[in-house]
XYZ file of C-alpha atoms in Angstrom:
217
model
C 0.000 0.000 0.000
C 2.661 2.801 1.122
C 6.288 2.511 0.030
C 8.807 5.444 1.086
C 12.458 4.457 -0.351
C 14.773 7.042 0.879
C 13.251 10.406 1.169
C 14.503 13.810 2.423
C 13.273 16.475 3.056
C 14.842 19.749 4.653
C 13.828 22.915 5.856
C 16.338 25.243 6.145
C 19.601 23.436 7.918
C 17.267 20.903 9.444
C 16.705 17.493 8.340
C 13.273 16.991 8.895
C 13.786 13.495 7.238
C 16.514 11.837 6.662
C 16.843 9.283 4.360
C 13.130 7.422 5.101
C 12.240 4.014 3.953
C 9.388 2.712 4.864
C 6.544 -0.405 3.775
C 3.183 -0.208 4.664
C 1.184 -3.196 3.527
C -2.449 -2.929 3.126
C -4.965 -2.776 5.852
C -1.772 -3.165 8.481
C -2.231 -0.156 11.574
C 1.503 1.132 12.580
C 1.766 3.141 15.445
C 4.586 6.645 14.751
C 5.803 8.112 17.824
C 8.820 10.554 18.690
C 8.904 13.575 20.429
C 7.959 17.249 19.452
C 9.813 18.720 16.586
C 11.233 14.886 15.481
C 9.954 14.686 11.730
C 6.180 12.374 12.140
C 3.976 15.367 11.210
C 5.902 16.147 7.987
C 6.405 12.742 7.503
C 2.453 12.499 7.102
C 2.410 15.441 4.920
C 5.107 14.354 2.524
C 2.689 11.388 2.196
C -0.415 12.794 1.579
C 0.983 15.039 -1.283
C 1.264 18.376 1.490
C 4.964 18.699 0.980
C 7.131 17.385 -1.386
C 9.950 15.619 -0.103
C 13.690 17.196 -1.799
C 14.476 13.535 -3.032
C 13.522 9.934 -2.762
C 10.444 8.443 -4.238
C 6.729 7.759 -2.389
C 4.767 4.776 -3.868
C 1.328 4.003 -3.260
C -0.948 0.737 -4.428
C 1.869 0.006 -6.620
C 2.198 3.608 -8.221
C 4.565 5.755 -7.783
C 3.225 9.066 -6.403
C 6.241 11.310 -5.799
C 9.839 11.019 -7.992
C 11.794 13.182 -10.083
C 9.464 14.652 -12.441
C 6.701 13.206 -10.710
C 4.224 14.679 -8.490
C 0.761 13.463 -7.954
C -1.651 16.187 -6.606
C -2.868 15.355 -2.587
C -6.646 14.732 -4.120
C -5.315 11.819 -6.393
C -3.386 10.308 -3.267
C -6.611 8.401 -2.284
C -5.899 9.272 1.426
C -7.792 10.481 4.294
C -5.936 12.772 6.958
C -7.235 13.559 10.903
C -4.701 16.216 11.472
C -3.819 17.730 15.078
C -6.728 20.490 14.540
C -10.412 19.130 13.142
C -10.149 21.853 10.544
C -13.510 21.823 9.534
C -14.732 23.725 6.345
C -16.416 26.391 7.960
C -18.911 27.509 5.854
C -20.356 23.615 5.221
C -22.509 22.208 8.181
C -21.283 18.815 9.955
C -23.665 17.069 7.722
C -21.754 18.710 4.206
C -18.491 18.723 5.761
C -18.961 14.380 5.671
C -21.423 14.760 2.263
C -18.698 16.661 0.613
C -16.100 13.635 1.014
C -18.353 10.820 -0.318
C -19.085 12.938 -3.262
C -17.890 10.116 -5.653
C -20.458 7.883 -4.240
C -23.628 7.021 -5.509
C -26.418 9.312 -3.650
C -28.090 6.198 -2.065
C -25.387 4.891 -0.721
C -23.742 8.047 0.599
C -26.674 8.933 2.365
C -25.874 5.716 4.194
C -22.900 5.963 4.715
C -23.193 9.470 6.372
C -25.503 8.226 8.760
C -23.965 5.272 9.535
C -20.714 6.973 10.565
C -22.670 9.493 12.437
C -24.035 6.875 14.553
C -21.184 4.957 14.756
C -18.805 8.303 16.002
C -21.399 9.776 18.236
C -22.286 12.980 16.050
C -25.868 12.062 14.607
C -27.519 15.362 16.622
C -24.743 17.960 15.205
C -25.242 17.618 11.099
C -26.994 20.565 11.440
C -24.813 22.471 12.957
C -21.598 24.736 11.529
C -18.091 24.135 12.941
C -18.267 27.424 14.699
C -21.247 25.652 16.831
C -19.441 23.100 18.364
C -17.202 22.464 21.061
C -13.422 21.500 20.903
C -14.233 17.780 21.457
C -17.227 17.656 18.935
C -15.407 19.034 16.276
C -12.734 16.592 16.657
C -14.842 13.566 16.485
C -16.336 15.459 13.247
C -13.530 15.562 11.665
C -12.752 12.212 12.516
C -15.611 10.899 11.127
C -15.179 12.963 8.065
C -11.513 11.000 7.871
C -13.399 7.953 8.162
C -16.428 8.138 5.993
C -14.625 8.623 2.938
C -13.612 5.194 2.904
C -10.210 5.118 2.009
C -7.362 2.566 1.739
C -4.636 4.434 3.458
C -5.493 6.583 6.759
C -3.157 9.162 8.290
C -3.975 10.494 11.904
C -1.467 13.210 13.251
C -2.566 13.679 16.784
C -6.601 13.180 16.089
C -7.317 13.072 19.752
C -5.464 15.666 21.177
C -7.570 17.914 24.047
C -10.117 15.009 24.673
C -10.491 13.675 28.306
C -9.568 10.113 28.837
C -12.591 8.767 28.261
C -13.348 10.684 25.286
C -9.927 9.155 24.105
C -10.732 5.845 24.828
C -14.349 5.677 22.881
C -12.967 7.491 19.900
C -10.307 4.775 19.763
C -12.781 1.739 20.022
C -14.519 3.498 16.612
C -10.987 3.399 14.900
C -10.601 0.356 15.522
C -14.410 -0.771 14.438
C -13.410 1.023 11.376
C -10.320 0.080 10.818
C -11.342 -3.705 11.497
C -14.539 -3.833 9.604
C -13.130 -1.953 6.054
C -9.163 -2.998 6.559
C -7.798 0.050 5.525
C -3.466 0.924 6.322
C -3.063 3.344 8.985
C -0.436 5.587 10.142
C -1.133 6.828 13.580
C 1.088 9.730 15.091
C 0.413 10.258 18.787
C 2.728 10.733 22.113
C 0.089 9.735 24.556
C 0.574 6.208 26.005
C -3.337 5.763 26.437
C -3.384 5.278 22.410
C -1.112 2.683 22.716
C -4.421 -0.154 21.839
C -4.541 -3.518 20.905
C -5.360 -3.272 17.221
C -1.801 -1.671 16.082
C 0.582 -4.019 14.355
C 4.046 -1.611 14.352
C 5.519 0.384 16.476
C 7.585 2.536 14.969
C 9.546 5.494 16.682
C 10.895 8.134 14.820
C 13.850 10.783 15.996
C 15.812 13.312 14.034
C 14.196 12.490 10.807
C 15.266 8.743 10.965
C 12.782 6.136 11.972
C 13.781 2.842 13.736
C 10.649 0.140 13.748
C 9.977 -1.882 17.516
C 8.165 -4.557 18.289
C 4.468 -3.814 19.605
């Protein structure tokens, strides 16, 4: 599903990664963790097509995605991203912010979907509402369900559950895992909180001055 053979990228005299190789196979769930500053968020963003790494190539399903002379645009990546903030289109209710997403789907069968995610995250009784309406910890579920609806193969969470209590934390992570159980999609979760440390991931992988080193879960 993912395959990162040597990429760099640099920002200014740092290294933000240093020579990264990675494999992802399909519907496997690898944990990232390192501390502040250490690479994992741009990692996820030279991935999803954010940033474009200075050299090395990115491979997805088989295809390669980013090379010399080749960039494929994020929306062609076939990726969903929970990054650390929900951000929310703000001018779309809850309900269009998850519509929006499944917009390649056939209308029956998104209108299904969307509620079936709603129920399944909690959120049914905010689609009507804009971001600006809801609290800190419903418009992080929103956007997770936004990440989830869209049904796609390769999942990147940087920090999705960031500023939600412990219990919060813990049901939020039981719906990943439904999800990510029931529709085997690869994951990449970035997180420095020990709580998300749950049964379901595969890898461990901990990451420090741009260079990764994989442990066993």
């Amino acid at each position: 599903m993912l395959d990162l053979r040597h990429v760099h990228k640099r920002f200014d005299k740092v290294a933000a990664l240093d020579g990264i190789s990675l494999k992802l196979e399909a519907g496997q769930a690898a944990l990232l963790r390192g501390p502040s500053g250490c690479g994992k968020t741009t990692l996820l963003r030279v991935i999803a097509g954010l940033e474009n790494p200075d050299s090395g190539e990115i491979w997805l399903n088989g295809s390669p995605v980013n090379r010399s002379g080749l960039t494929v645009q994020p929306h062609r990546r076939d990726i969903s991203f929970v990054f650390q903030e929900p951000r929310l289109w703000p001018h779309m209710t809850v309900w269009q912010n998850l519509d929006f997403v499944l917009s390649a789907m056939e209308r029956g069968r998104r209108a299904a979907r969307l509620s079936f995610t709603a129920d399944t995250v909690g959120i049914s009784d905010l689609l009507s509402r804009y971001p600006a309406e809801l609290s800190g910890g419903q418009a992080r579920r929103v956007a997770l369900a936004r990440a989830l609806a869209a049904k796609r193969p390769l999942v990147l969470m940087d920090e999705p559950l960031t500023n939600l209590d412990d219990s919060s934390r813990r049901d939020m992570l039981k719906v990943i895992c439904r999800f990510w159980e029931e529709e085997n999609f690869a994951l990449i979760y970035v997180t420095h909180d020990a709580i998300d440390s749950v049964s379901f991931i595969q890898r461990s992988i901990e990451m420090n001055n741009g260079k990764i080193k994989e442990k066993t879960c």
